[in-house]
XYZ file of C-alpha atoms in Angstrom:
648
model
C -98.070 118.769 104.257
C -95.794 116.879 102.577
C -96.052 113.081 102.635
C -92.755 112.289 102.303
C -90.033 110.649 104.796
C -88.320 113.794 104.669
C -87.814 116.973 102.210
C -85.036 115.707 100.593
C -86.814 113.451 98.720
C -88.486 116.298 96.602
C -86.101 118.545 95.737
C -84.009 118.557 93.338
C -80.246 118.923 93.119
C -77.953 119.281 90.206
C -74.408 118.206 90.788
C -71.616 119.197 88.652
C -70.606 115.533 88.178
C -67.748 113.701 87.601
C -65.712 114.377 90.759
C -67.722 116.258 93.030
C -65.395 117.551 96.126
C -67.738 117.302 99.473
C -65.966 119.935 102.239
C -67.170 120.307 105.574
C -68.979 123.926 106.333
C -67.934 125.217 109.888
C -70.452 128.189 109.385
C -73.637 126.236 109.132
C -75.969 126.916 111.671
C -76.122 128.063 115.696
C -78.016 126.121 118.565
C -79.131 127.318 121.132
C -79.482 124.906 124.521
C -80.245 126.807 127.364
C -77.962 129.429 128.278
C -75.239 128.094 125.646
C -74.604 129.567 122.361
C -72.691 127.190 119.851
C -71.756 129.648 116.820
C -70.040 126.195 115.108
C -71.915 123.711 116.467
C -71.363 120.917 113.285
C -67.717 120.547 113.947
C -67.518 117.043 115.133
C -68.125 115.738 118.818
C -65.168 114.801 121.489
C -64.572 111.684 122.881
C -60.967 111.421 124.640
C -59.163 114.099 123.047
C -55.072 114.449 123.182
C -54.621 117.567 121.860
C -51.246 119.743 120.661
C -50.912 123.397 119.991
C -48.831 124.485 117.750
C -48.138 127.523 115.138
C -48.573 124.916 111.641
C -49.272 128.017 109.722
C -46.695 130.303 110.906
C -48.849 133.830 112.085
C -47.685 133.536 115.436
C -50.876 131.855 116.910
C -50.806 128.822 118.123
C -53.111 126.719 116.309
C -54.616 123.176 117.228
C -54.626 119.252 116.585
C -56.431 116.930 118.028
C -56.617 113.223 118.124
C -59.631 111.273 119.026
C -60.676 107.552 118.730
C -60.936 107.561 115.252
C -57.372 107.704 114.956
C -57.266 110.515 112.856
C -55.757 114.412 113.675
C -57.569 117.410 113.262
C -56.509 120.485 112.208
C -58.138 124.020 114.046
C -56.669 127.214 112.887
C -56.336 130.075 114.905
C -57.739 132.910 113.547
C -55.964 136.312 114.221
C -56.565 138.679 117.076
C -59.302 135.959 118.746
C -59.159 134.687 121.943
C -62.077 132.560 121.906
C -63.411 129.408 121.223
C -65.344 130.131 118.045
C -62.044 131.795 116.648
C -61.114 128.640 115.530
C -61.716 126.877 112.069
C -61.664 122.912 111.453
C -59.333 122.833 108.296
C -59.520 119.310 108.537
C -60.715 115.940 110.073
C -57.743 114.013 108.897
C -54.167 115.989 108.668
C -52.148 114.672 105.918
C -54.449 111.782 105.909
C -52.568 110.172 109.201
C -54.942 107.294 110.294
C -54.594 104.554 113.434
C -52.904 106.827 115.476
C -52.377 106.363 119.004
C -50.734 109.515 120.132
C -48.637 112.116 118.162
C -46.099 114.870 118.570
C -45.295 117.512 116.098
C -42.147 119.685 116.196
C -38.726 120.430 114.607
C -36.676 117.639 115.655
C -33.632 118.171 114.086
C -33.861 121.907 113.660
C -33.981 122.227 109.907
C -37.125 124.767 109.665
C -39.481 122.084 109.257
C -41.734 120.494 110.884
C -41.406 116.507 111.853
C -44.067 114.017 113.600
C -43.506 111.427 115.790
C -46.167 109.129 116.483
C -47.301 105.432 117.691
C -50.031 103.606 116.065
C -52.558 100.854 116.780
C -50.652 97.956 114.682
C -47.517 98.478 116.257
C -48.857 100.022 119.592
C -45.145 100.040 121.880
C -42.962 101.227 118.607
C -42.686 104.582 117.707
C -42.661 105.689 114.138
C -41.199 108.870 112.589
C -42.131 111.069 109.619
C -39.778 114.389 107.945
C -41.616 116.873 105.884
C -40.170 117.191 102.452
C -42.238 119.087 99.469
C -45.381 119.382 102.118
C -45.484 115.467 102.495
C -44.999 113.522 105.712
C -42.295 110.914 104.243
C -41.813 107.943 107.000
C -38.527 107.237 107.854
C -38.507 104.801 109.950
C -38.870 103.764 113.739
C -37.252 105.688 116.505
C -33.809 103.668 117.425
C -31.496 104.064 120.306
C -27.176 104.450 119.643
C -27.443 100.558 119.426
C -29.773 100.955 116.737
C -32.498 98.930 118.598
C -36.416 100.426 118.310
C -37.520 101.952 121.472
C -40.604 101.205 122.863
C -43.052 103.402 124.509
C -46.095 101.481 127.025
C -49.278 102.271 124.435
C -51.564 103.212 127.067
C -49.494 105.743 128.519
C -48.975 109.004 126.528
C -45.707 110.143 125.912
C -44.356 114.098 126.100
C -41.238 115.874 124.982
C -39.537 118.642 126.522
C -35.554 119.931 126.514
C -35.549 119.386 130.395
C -31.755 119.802 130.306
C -31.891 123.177 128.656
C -29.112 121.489 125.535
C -31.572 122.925 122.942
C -32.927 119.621 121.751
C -36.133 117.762 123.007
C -36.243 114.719 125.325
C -38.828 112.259 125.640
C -40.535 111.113 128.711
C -43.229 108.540 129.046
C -44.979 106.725 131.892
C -45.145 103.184 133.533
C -47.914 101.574 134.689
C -45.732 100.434 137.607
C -45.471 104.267 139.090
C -42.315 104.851 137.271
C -41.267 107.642 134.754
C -39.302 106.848 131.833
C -36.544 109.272 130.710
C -35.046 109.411 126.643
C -32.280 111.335 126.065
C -31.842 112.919 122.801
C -28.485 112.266 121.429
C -28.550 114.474 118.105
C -29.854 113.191 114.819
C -28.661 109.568 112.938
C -30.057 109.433 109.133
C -32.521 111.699 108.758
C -33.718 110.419 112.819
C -33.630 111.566 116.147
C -31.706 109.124 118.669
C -33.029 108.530 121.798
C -31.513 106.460 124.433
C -33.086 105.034 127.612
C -31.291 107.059 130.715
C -33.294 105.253 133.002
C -37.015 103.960 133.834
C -36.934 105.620 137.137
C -36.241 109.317 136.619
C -35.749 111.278 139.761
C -36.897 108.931 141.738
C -40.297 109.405 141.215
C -42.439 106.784 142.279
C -46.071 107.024 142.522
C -47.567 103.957 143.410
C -47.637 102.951 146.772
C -49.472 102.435 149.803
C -49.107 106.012 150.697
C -49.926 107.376 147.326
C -52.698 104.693 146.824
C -54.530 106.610 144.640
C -52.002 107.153 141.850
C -50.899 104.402 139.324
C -48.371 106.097 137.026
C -47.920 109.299 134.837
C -50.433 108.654 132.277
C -50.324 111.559 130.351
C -47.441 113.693 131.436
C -46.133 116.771 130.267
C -43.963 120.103 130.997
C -44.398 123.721 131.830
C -42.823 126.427 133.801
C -45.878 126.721 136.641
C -44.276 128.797 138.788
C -42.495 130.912 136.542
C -38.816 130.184 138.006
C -37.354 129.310 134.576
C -37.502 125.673 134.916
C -39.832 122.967 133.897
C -42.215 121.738 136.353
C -43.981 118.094 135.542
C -48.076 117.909 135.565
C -49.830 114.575 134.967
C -53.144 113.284 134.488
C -53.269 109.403 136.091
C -55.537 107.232 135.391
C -56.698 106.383 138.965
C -56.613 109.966 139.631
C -59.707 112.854 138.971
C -57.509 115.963 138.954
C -53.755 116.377 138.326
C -50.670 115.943 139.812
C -47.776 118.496 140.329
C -44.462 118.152 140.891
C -42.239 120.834 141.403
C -38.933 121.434 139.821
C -36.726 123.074 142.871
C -33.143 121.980 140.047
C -32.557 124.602 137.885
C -33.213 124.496 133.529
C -30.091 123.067 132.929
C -29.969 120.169 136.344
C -33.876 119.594 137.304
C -33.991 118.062 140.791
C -38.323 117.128 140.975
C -39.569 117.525 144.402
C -41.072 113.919 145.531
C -42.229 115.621 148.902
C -44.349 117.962 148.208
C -46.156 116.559 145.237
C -49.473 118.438 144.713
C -52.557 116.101 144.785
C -54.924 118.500 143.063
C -54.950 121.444 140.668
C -55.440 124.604 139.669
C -55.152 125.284 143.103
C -57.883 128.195 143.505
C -60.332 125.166 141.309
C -59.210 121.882 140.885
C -60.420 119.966 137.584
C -62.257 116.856 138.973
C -63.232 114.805 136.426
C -63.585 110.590 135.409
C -59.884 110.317 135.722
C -57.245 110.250 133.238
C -56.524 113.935 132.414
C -54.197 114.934 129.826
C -52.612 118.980 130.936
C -51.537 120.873 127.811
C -50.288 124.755 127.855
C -50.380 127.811 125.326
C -50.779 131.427 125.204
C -54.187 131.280 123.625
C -54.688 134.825 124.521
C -51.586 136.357 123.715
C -50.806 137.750 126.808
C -47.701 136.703 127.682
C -48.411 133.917 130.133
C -49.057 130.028 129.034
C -53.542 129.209 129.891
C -53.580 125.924 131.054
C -56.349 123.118 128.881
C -57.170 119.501 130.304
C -58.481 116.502 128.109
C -60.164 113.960 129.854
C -59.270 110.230 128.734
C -61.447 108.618 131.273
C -60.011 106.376 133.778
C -61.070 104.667 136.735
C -64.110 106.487 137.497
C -65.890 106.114 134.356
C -66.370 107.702 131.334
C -66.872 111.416 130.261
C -67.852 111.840 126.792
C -68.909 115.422 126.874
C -67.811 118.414 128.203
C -63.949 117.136 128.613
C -62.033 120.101 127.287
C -61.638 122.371 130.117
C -60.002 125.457 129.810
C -58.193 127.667 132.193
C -57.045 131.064 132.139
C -53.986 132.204 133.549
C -54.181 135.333 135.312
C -51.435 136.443 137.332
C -50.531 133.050 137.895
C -53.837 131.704 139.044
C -55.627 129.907 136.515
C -59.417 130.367 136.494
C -61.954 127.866 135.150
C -63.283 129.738 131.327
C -64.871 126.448 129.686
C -65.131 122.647 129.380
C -66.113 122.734 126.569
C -63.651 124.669 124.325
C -64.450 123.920 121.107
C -67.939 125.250 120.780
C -69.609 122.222 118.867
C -72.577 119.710 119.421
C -71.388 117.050 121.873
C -73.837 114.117 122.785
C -72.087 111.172 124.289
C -71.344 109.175 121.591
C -72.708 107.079 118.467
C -75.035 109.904 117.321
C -77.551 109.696 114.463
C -79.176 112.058 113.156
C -81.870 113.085 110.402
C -84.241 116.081 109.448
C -87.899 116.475 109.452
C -90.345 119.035 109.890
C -92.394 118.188 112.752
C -94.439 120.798 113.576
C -95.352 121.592 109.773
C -94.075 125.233 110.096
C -92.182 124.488 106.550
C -88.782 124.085 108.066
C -86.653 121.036 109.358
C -85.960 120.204 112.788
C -83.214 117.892 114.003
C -83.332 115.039 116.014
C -80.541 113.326 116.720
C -80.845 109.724 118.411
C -77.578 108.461 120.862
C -76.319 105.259 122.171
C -76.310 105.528 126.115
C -75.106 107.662 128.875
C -72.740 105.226 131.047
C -72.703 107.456 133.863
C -75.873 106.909 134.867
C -78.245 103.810 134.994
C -80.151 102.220 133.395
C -78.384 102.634 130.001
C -81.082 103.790 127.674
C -80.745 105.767 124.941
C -81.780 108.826 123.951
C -83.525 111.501 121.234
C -82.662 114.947 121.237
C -84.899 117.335 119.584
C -83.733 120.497 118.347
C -86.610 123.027 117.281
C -85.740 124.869 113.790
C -87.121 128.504 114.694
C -85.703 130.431 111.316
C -82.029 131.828 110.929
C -79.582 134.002 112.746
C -78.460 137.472 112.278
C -76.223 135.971 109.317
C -78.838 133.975 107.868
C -77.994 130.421 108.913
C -80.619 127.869 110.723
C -80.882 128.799 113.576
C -81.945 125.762 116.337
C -83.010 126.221 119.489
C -82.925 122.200 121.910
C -86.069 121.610 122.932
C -85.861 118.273 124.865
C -83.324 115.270 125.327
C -85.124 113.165 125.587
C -88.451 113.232 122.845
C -89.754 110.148 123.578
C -90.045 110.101 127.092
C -91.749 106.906 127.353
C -90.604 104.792 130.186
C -92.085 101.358 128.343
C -89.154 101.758 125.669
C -85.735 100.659 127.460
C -83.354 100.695 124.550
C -79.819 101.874 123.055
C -78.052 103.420 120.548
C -81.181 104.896 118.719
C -81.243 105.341 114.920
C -84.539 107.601 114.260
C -86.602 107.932 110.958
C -89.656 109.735 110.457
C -92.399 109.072 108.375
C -96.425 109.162 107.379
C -96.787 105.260 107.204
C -100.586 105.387 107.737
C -101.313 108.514 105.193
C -103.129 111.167 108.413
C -101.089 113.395 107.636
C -98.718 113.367 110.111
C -95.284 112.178 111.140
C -94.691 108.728 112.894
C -91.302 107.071 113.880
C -89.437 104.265 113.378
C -86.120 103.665 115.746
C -83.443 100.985 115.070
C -81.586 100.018 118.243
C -78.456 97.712 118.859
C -79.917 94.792 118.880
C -81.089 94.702 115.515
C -84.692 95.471 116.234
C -86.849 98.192 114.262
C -89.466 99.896 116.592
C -92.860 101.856 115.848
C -94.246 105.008 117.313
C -97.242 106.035 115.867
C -98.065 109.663 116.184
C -101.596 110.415 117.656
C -100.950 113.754 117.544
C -101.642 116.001 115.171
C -99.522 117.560 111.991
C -98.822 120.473 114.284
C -98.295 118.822 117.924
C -96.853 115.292 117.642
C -97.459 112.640 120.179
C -95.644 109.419 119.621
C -97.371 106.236 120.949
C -95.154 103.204 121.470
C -96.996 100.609 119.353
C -93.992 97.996 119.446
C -90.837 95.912 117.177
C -91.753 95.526 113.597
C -92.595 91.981 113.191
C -90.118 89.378 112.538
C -87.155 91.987 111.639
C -84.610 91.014 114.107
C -80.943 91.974 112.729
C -77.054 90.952 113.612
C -77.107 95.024 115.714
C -77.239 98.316 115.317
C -80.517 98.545 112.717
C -80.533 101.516 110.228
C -84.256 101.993 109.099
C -84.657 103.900 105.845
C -87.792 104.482 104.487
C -89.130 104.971 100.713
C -91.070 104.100 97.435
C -89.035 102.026 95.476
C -91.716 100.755 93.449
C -93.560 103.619 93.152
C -96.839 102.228 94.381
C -98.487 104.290 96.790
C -96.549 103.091 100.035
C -93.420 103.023 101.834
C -91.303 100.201 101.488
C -88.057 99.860 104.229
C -84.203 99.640 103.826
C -82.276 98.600 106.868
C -78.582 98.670 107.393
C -77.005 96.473 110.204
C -74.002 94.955 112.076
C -72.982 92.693 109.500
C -72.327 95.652 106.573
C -75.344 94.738 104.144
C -78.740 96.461 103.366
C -82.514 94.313 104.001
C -85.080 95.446 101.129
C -88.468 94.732 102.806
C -91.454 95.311 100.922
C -94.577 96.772 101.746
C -97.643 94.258 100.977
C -99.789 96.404 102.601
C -100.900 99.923 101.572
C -100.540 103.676 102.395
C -102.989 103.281 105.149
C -101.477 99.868 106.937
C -97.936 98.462 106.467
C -97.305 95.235 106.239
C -93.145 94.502 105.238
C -91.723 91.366 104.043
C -88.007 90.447 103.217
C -87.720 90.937 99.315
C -83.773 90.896 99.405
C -81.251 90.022 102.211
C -78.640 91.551 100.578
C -79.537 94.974 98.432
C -77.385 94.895 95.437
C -74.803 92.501 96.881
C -73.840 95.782 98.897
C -71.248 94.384 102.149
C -69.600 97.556 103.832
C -68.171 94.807 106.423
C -69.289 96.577 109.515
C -72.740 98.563 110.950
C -74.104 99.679 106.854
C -76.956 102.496 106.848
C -78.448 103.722 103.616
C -79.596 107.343 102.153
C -81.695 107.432 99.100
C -81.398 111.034 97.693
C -82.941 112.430 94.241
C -79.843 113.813 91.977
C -80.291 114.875 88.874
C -83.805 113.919 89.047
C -82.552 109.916 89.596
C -82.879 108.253 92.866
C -79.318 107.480 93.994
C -77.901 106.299 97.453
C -75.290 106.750 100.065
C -74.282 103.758 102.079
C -71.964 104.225 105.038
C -70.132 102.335 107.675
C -68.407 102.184 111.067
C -64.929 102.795 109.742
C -66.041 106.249 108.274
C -66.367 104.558 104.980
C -68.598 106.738 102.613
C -69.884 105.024 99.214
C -72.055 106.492 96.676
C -74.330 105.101 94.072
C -76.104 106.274 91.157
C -78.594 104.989 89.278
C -77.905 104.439 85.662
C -81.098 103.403 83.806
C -82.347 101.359 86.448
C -78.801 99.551 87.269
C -76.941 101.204 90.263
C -73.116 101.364 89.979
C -70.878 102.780 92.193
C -69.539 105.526 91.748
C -66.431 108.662 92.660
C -68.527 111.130 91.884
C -68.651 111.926 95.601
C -65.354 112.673 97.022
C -65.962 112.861 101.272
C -63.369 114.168 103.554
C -63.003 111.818 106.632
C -66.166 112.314 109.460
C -65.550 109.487 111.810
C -66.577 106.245 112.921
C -69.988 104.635 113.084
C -71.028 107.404 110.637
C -74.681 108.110 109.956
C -76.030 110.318 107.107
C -79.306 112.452 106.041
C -79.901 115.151 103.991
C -80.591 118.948 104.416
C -81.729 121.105 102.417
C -82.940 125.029 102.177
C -82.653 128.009 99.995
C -79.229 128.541 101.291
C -77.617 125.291 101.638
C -78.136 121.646 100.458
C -75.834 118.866 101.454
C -75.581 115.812 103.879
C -75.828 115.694 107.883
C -73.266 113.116 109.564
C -73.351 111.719 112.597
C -69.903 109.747 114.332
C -68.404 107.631 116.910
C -66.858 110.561 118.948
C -70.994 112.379 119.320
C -70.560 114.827 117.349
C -71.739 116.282 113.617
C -70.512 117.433 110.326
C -72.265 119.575 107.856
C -71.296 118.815 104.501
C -71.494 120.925 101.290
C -72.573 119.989 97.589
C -70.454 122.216 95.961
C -70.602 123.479 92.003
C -75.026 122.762 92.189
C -77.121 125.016 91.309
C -79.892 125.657 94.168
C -83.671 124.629 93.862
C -85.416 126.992 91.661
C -82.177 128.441 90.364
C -83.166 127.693 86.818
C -80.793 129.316 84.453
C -77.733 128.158 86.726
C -76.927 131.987 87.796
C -76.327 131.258 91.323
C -79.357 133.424 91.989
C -83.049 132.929 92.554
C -84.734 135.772 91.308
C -87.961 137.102 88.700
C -85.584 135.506 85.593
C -86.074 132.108 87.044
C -89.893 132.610 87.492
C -89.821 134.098 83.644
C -87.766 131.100 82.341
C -90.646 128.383 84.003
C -93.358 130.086 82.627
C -92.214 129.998 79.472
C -91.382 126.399 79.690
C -95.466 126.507 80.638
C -96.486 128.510 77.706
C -94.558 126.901 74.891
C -95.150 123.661 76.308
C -91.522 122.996 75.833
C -90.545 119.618 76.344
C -90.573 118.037 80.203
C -87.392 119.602 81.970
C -86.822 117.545 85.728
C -85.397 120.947 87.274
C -88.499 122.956 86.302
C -90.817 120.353 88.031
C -90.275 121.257 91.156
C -93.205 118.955 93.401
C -91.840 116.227 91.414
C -95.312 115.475 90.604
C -94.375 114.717 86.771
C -96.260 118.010 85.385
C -94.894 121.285 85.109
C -97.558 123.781 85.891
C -98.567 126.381 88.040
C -98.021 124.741 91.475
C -94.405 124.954 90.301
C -94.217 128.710 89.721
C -96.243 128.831 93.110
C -93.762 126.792 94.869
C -90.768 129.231 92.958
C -92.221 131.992 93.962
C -92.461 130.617 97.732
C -88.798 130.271 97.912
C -88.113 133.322 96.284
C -90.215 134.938 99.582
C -88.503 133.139 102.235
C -84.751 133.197 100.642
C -85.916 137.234 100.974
C-alpha cells in the first residue's frame, strides 16, 4: 500500500517549463450514477444559468453560451449532425475573457456581418455596455444611449431580451419591472458605431401582472420571444420570479402590429408537461435538432421557492407543436449543489483512484449538512478513460457529524496501513475520522476537531512531509486567503500538530486559500487557489519558493479547489467551483511516468534504458527512480514494467 496522502505525491512529472499552457479535457472520464450515463462529466457544474444559442462558428448549428455566477460566458460548440447533449464541446470557460457579467446578448446589431455584445455588469448593474468585433476582439464602445444621448438603464435583476417585434428588420429591447410592468426600447438605427434605443414606454401593451388577481406573478423576469403557435408572429414567454412554471402570452397582432392578449394569459407551460420548478425560469428556443421547428430549453434562476442548484436545464422537444420533456439536465456533466471539493485516493487498495468529492449543503432540505460523494474507480471505458461508477452520497453517514461545506483529505496518520480522513468545514474547524476498517473496506470513526485549530471559515486541510521526518505535518487554507503550517510533534503512529507559521511564505490570496503540494521535476512545488478562481503556482528553487507563470490556467470558477490525478494515460489537476461542478485539467508537453527517453510511448526501450542506468551505475537520474525512494534499482523496473501491463 502506499503510505502516502495520495499518489500524486510519488510520481513524477516532467513539465516542459517556462510557460506551460493548462487546457481543460472534455474527454476525461464517464460516471456512472444509477441509470445516468455522463460521457463529459468534468465540464463544470450549473448554478443559475442564462443561456444564448447562437451559430459563433458559422456551420449552421446553433452553438451555446452560458453565463453563470461567476460572471464569466462559456462557450459549447455544436458538433455536426448531433442532436444530443454530449454533442457539445466546452471551448471555453471564459469567452473573450468577459468577466462580472450580469446578463449578455450577442448578435449583429447594426448588420455589418459581425457579431456585437451587449451586456450589463456587476459595477454598473442598471447601465448597459456595448462591445463591436473588430480583428476578433470585443472593442467597448461605450454605453447604450437614447436620441438624447442619455444612458439607458435596464432593472439588474430582471433579464433583458431582444427581438424585431415590429418586423422593421432591426432588434428591440424589452426588459421587465419589478412593479408588473414591461419595458419596451425601440431601436432607432445605429449612432457612432452604437445602437439607439429609446424608451417607447414602461407599460407595453398594457401588460400588467401584478395584482390581486394575478397574485402570484411579480413581473417578467426573464422574458423573451418566439413564434409558439406558428402564426408568424412573436408570442412573449416569461419566467417570474414568484412563479414555478412560465407564463404565455399570446400575440393575436400580426409581425408587423403585435396586439398581446392580457386575457387569456397562460399560467403554466408546455401545456401537455408544465416545467415546475423553484421559480424564476428563464425560456430560450433553437432548432437543436435540425428539424425545422424551434425545441424549447428553461434555466432555472431560483426565485421564491428556493433554490435549485442541480438539474435546472430542462429541455423540451418540439414535436408537432407539442413540446415533450427530453432532459433537465442538458449538459451531461457532474452537478452537486454547489461549493464542491474534491480529491483522489485509492480506498479500497485495488491500485486505482477513487473520487470523493465533499459539498457545502443542500438548502432544500433541512438540516443543512453537508455532504461526501464517493465515486468508485472500477477501470476504463470502451475508449480507455476512467471509468467511475457513484457509490454513495453520502460516505460518512454518521449522524454525530452536523457540518457544511466539506473539504476532504485522506491520509495514513497512524501508519496501519490504511486510509483515515480529515474534513475542513466552514467554520474553520479541521475534523478526524479514523478508519477502523481495513486497507480494503474502510470504516471511518468520528474521533472529533483537531485540537485548538479553529480558523476565520472554510478550512482547507493539506497533508504532507515537509521535513522529511517520518510523519505528516498539515497545511490549511482559510477564509482570510493565507496558509497555517502546523507541525507534527508527534510521530507516524500519533499526531500531535502545533502552529509553526501563521502565514506560509507570506502567501495572502485575500479570500478562502487552499494549497496543493505536487512533485515536478522531482521538486516539491505548490498550487494555492482562491474564491475568485485565482490560480497561483510555486516552485521550489533550492529550497526558496518563488512564484511563478510557468502554469498558465484557463478560468474554472469560484471557490476553486484543486488535487491531482494521475494514470498511465493522463496526469493533471482536478478542480472543484462555486457553480458544483468539475474541470479536468491537462499538463501538456510532459512526458508520462516511465516514459524515459521522452518518446511519448511506454514500451521495452524504456525498461532497456533503466536497466542500463542499473548496470553502469550511471549517475542518480530523478525520472528513473520511480518509488521515489532515492535508489534506482529493481523495484523500479518492477514498478515500469507494472505500468507497462496495465497501460496494455
Amino acid at each position: 500500500m502506499i503510505k502516502l496522502k495520495n499518489i500524486s505525491f510519488i510520481l513524477f512529472i516532467s513539465l516542459a517549463l517556462p510557460f506551460v499552457e493548462l487546457l481543460i479535457n472534455p474527454s476525461f472520464g464517464t460516471v456512472l450514477d444509477g441509470d445516468l450515463t455522463y460521457e463529459n462529466p468534468f465540464l463544470g457544474g450549473f448554478n443559475k444559468p442564462k443561456i444564448q444559442w447562437l451559430d459563433w462558428n458559422n456551420d449552421n448549428i446553433d452553438d451555446l453560451f452560458l453565463l453563470d455566477e461567476d460572471g464569466h460566458i462559456k462557450y459549447y460548440i455544436a458538433n455536426q449532425n448531433c442532436n444530443r447533449n454530449d454533442c457539445f464541446t466546452l471551448e471555453s470557460t471564459s469567452f473573450y475573457n468577459f468577466s462580472n457579467i450580469l446578463w449578455f446578448y450577442i448578435d449583429d446589431f447594426d448588420n455589418d456581418g459581425f457579431y456585437e455584445i451587449i451586456t450589463s455588469n456587476k459595477e454598473n448593474t442598471n447601465l448597459v455596455s456595448y462591445y463591436n468585433f473588430v480583428d476578433d476582439l470585443f472593442v467597448y464602445e461605450g454605453n447604450i444611449i437614447d436620441s438624447e444621448g442619455t444612458e439607458i438603464s435596464i432593472d439588474p435583476t430582471m433579464v433583458p431580451c431582444f427581438a424585431d417585434i415590429d418586423n422593421d428588420n432591426d432588434l428591440d429591447l424589452f426588459s421587465g419591472n419589478v412593479i408588473g410592468t414591461v419595458n419596451f426600447f425601440k431601436n432607432q438605427g445605429i449612432d457612432n458605431n452604437m445602437p439607439v434605443f429609446n424608451l417607447e414606454t414602461n407599460y407595453w401593451q398594457e401588460i400588467y401582472i401584478v395584482g390581486s388577481s394575478l397574485n402570484q406573478r411579480h413581473g417578467a423576469s426573464a422574458i423573451n420571444f418566439n413564434d409558439l403557435d406558428d402564426d408568424g408572429d412573436l408570442d412573449l414567454s416569461w419566467g417570474d420570479y414568484f412563479q414555478q412554471s412560465l407564463y404565455i402570452i399570446w400575440n393575436i397582432g400580426t409581425s408587423e402590429n403585435p396586439l398581446m392578449d392580457n386575457k387569456n394569459i397562460l399560467n403554466q407551460f408546455p401545456l401537455n408537461d408544465p416545467i415546475l420548478t423553484s421559480g424564476l425560469n428563464m425560456p430560450s428556443f433553437t432548432d437543436i435538432d435540425l428539424d425545422g421547428d424551434k425545441d424549447l430549453f428553461v434555466t432555472t434562476l431560483s426565485g421564491a421557492y428556493g433554490y435549485q442548484l442541480i438539474n435546472n436545464f430542462t429541455y423540451y422537444e418540439n414535436q408537432n407543436n407539442e413540446y415533450i420533456k427530453q432532459s433537465s439536465n442538458f449538459i451531461s456533466t457532474i452537478d452537486i449543489l454547489s461549493d464542491v471539493n474534491p480529491t483522489f485516493v485509492d480506498i479500497d487498495n485495488d491500485n486505482d483512484l477513487d473520487l470523493f468529492i465533499g459539498t457545502d449543503f443542500d438548502p432544500s432540505s433541512f438540516p443543512w449538512v453537508g455532504k461526501i460523494n464517493y465515486y468508485e474507480n472500477i477501470g476504463q471505458d470502451a475508449n480507455g478513460e476512467i471509468l467511475l461508477v457513484k457509490a454513495t452520497s453520502d460516505f460518512l453517514n454518521n449522524a454525530q457529524f452536523t457540518e457544511n461545506n466539506l473539504y476532504p483529505d485522506f491520509v495514513d496518520i497512524d501508519n496501519d496501513d490504511d486510509y483515515d480522513l480529515f474534513v475542513g468545514d466552514f467554520n474553520g474547524l479541521v475534523h478526524y475520522f479514523n478508519n477502523i476498517g481495513d486497507v480494503d473496506n474502510p470504516n471511518m470513526k468520528y474521533i472529533g476537531s483537531i485540537g485548538d485549530i479553529d480558523l476565520s471559515g472554510y478550512s482547507t486541510p493539506e497533508f504532507i512531509d515537509i521535513d522529511d521526518d517520518g510523519d505528516f505535518d498539515l497545511f490549511i487554507g482559510n477564509a482570510s486567503g493565507t496558509i497555517l503550517h502546523y507541525e507534527n510533534i508527534g510521530d507516524k503512529y500519533n499526531f500531535d500538530f502545533v502552529l509553526k507559521n501563521n502565514n506560509y511564505e507570506n502567501i495572502n490570496v485575500n479570500f478562502r486559500s487552499s494549497i496543493l503540494f505536487i512533485n515536478i521535476s522531482c521538486r516539491l512545488d505548490f498550487i494555492v487557489c482562491n474564491g475568485f478562481g485565482d490560480i497561483f503556482y510555486y516552485k521550489d528553487n533550492d529550497g526558496e519558493y518563488i512564484l511563478s507563470n510557468d502554469l498558465i490556467y484557463p478560468f474554472l470558477g469560484l471557490n476553486l479547489s484543486l488535487d491531482f490525478y494521475k494514470n498511465n494515460n493522463y496526469q493533471g489537476i482536478i478542480s472543484g467551483n462555486a457553480a458544483g461542478g468539475l474541470y479536468f485539467t491537462d499538463f501538456l508537453g510532459e512526458n508520462l511516468i516511465g516514459d524515459l527517453n521522452s518518446d511519448q510511448i511506454i514500451n521495452v526501450v524504456d525498461i532497456v534504458s533503466l536497466v542500463q542506468n542499473i548496470l553502469d551505475e550511471s549517475k542518480y537520474i530523478c525520472s528513473y527512480d520511480l518509488n521515489q525512494d532515492t535508489i534506482i534499482n529493481v523495484v523500479d523496473i518492477i514498478a515500469l514494467v507494472g505500468i507497462i501491463l496495465s497501460s496494455n
